Coordinates of C-alpha atoms in Angstrom, one line a residue:
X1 CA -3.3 25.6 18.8
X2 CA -4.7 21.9 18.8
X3 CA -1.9 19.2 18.5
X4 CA -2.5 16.4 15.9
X5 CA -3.9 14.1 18.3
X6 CA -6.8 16.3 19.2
X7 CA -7.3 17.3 15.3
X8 CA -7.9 13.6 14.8
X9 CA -10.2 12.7 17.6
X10 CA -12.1 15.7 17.1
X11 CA -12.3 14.2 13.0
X12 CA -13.4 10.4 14.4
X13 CA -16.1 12.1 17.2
X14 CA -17.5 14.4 13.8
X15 CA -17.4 10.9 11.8
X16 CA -19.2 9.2 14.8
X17 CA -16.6 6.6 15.2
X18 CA -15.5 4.2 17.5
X19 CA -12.2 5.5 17.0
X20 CA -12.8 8.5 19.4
X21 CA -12.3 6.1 22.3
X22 CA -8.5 5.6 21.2
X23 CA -5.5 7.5 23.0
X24 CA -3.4 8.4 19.7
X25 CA 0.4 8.2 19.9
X26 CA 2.8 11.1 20.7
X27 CA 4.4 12.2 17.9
X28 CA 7.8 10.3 17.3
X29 CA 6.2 7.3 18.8
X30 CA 4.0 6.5 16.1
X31 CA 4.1 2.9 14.4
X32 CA 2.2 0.5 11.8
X33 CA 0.0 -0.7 14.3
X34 CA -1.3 2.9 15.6
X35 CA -1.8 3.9 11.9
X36 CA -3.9 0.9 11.4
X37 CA -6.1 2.5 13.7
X38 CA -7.1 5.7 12.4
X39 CA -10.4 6.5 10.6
X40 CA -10.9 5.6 6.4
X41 CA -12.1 8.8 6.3
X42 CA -10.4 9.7 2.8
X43 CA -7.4 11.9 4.0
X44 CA -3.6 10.8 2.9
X45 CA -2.0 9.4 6.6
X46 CA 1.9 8.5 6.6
X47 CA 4.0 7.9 9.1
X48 CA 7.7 8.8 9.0
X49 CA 10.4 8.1 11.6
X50 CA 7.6 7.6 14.1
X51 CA 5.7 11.1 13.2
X52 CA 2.3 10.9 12.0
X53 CA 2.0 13.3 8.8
X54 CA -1.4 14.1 6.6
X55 CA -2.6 15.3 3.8
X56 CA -5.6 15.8 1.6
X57 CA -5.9 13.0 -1.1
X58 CA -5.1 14.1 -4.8
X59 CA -7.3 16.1 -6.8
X60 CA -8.7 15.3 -10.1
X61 CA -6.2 18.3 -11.7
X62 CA -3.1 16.3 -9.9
X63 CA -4.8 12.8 -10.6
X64 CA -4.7 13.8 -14.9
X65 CA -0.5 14.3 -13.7
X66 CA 0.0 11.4 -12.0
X67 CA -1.8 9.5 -14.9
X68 CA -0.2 10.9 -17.3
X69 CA 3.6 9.9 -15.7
X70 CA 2.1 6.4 -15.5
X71 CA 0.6 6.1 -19.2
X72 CA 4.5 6.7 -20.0
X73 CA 6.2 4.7 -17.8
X74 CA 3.5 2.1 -19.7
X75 CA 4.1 3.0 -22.9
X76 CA 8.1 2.4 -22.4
X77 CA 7.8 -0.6 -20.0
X78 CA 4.6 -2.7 -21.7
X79 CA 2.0 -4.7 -20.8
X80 CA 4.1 -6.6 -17.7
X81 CA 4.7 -2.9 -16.4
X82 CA 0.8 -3.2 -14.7
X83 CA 2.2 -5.9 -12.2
X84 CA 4.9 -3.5 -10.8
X85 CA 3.1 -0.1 -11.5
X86 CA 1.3 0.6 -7.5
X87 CA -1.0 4.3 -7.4
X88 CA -1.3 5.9 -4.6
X89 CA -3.3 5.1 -2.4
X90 CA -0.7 1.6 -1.7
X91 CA 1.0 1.6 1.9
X92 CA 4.8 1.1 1.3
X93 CA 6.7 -0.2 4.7
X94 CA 10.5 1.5 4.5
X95 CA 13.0 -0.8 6.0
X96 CA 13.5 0.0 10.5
X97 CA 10.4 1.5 10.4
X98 CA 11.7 4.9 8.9
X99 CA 8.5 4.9 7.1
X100 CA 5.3 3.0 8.4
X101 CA 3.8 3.4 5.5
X102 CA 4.7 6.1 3.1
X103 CA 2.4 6.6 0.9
X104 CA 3.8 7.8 -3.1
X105 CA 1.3 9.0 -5.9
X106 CA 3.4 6.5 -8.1
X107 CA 5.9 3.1 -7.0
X108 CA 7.6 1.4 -9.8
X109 CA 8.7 -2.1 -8.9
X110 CA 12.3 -3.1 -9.6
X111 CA 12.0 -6.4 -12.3
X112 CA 13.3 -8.6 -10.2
X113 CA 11.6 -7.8 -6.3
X114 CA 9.3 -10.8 -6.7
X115 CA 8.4 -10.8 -2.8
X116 CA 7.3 -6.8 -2.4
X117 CA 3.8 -7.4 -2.6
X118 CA 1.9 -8.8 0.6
X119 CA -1.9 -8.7 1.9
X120 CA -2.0 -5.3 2.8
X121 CA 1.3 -3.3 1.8
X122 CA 4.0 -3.3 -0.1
X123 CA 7.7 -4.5 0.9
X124 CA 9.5 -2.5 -2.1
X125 CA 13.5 -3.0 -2.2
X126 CA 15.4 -0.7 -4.4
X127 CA 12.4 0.5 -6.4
X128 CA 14.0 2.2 -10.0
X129 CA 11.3 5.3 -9.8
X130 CA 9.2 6.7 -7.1
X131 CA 7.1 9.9 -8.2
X132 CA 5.0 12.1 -6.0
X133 CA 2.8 15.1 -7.4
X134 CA 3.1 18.1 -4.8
X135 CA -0.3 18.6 -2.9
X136 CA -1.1 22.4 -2.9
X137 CA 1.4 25.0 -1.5
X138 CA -0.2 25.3 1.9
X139 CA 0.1 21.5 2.5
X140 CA 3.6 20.9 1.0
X141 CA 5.6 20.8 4.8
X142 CA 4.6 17.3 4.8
X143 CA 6.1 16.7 1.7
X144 CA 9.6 18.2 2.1
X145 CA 12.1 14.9 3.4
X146 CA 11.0 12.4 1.2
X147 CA 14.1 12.9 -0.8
X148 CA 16.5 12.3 2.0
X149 CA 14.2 9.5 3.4
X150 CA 14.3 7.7 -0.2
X151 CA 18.0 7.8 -1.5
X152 CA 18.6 6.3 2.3
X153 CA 16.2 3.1 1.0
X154 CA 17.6 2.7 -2.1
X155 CA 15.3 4.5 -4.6
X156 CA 16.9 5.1 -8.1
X157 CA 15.2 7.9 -8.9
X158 CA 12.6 10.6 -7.4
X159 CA 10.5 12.3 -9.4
X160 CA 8.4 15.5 -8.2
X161 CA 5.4 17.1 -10.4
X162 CA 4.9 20.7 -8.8
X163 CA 1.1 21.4 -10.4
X164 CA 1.4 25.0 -8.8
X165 CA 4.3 25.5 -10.7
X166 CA 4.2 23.4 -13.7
X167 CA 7.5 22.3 -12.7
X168 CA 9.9 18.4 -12.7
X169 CA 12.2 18.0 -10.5
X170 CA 14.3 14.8 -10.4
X171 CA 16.8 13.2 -7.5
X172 CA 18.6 10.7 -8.8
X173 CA 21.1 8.2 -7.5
X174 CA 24.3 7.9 -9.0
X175 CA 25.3 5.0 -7.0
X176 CA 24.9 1.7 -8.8
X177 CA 23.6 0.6 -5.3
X178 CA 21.0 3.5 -5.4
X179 CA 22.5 4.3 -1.8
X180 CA 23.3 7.8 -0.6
X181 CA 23.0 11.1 -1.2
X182 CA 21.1 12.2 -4.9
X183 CA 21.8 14.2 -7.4
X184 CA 19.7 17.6 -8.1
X185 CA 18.7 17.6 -11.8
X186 CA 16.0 20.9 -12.3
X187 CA 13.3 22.0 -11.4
X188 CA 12.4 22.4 -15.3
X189 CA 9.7 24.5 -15.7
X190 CA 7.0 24.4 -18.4
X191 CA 7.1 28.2 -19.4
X192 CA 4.5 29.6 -21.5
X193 CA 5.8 31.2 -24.8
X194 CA 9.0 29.1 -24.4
X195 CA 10.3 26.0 -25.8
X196 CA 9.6 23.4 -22.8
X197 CA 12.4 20.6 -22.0
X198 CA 11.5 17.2 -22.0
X199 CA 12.9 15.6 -18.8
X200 CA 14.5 11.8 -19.2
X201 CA 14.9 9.4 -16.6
X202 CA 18.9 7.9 -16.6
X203 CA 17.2 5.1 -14.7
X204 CA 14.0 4.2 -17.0
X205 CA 15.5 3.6 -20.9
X206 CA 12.8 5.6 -23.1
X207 CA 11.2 7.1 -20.0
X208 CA 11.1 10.7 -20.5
X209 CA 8.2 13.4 -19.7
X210 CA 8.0 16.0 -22.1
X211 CA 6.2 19.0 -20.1
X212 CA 4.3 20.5 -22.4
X213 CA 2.3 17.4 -22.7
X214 CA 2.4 16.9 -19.1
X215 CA 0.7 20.3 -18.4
X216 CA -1.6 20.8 -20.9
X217 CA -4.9 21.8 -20.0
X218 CA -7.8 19.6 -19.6
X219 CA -11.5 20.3 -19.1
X220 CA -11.6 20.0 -15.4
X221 CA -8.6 22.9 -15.1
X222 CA -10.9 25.5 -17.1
X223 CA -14.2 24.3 -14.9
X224 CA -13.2 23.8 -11.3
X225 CA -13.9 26.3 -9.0
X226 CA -13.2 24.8 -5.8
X227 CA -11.5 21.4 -5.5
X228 CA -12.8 18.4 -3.3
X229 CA -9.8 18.2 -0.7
X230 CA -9.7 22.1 -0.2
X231 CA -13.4 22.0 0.4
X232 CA -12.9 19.4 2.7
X233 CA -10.2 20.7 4.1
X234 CA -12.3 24.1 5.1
X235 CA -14.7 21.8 7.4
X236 CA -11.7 21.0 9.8
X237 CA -10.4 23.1 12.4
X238 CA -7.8 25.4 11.5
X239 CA -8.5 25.6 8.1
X240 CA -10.3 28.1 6.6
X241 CA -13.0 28.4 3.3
X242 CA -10.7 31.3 1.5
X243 CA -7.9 28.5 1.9
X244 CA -9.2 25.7 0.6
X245 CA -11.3 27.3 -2.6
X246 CA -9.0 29.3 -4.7
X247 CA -7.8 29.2 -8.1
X248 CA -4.4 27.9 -8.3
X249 CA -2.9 31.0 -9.9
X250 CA -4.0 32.9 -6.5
X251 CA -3.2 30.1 -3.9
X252 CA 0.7 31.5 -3.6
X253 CA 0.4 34.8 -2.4
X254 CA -2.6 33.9 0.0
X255 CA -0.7 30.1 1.6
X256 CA 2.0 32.9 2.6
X257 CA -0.5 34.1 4.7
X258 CA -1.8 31.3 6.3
X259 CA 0.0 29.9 9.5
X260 CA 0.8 25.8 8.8
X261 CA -2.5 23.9 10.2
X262 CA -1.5 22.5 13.4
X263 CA -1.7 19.0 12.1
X264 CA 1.2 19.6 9.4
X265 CA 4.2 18.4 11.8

């Protein structure tokens, strides 16, 4: 199997770029600068404790989630909320380099970090909320320490929208410091023909995400047949068409057949 490095040359030679001439790090020895240097060519790059981890960019199903958190963090927080409030796609430098950048759907700002923002990322201390909607299930090992990596920075809470499963699942700190290990609360799942839960934040007065709202369907979910990022997802090596262009209800049992694409490490 080709090893990330040769996945992302062969991606800059297909792209005709100058960034085929580049020697790309070993993983583990990745940094800010090296990351800098890889192509704008629309996929979701992070690199975490020096390993270089990708991702197809969120679909327009997963955008409608991610907005929808958002329009009710704004609807709690106000007008001010906008200058704190940083979509994906926003590079967010972790303190020691543990992440250089992460890259999270949705960064809330605590009131009072008045120096995060800088030319070209985002210097975040203690943020109250962090939220990340889960990319489909055969992309999700890249997904899988952020937990870990963000009570270690200081993150109140962590929120995590699981599409595939129409599922919340919060970490939250329960050190005043927001330092530590978190606290599990859920997953709580949207099931049909059941009363859904609403899920409040402890950190966010007001903030609260009542999932039958958050999962309702929308006009894209019932027309879609196959989404941007799986289609471009089938033109790279290793992945294949019947992964990339299926219905969400029949993406489980066929990811469990489908090894991890060699650049997932």
């Amino acid at each position: 199997m080709a090893n990330i490095c040769s996945v992302l040359t062969h991606a800059a030679r297909s792209a005709g770029s100058v960034h085929d001439r580049l020697t790309w790090p070993a993983q583990g020895t990745w940094t800010y600068k090296a990351y800098c240097q890889l192509p704008p060519d629309g996929w979701r790059y992070e690199v975490i404790r020096g390993r270089l981890h990708i991702a197809p960019p969120l679909d327009a199903h997963r955008m409608v989630l991610a907005r929808r958190a958002v329009d009710r963090l704004t609807a709690v927080l106000g007008a001010q909320a906008a200058a704190r409030l940083f979509i994906e796609p926003t590079d967010w430098r972790l303190p020691d380099d543990l992440g250089a950048p992460v890259r999270p759907d949705v960064l809330l700002l605590a009131r009072d970090d008045k120096n995060a923002v800088r030319t070209h990322w985002i210097e975040a201390r203690r943020p109250p909320l962090v939220l990340d909607v889960l990319p489909a299930a055969n992309w999700r090992a890249s997904r899988t320490d952020r937990a870990s990596l963000y009570a270690r920075v200081g993150v109140g809470e962590y929120w995590v929208i699981d599409p595939d499963h129409q599922s919340v699942t919060v970490h939250a700190s329960s050190d005043a410091h927001h330092r530590g290990a978190y606290d599990l609360r859920g997953p709580y799942y949207a099931t049909p023909g059941v009363s859904a839960p609403i899920v409040a934040s402890r950190q966010i007065e007001g903030f609260a995400l009542p999932l039958r709202e958050l999962f309702a369907p929308t006009e894209p979910d019932r027309q879609r047949t196959a989404e941007p990022s799986r289609v471009a997802a089938a033109a790279l090596p290793g992945v294949t068409a019947s992964a990339s262009a299926v219905d969400d209800d029949a993406l489980e049992p066929i990811a469990e057949s489908i090894p991890p694409a060699p650049w997932q490490l």
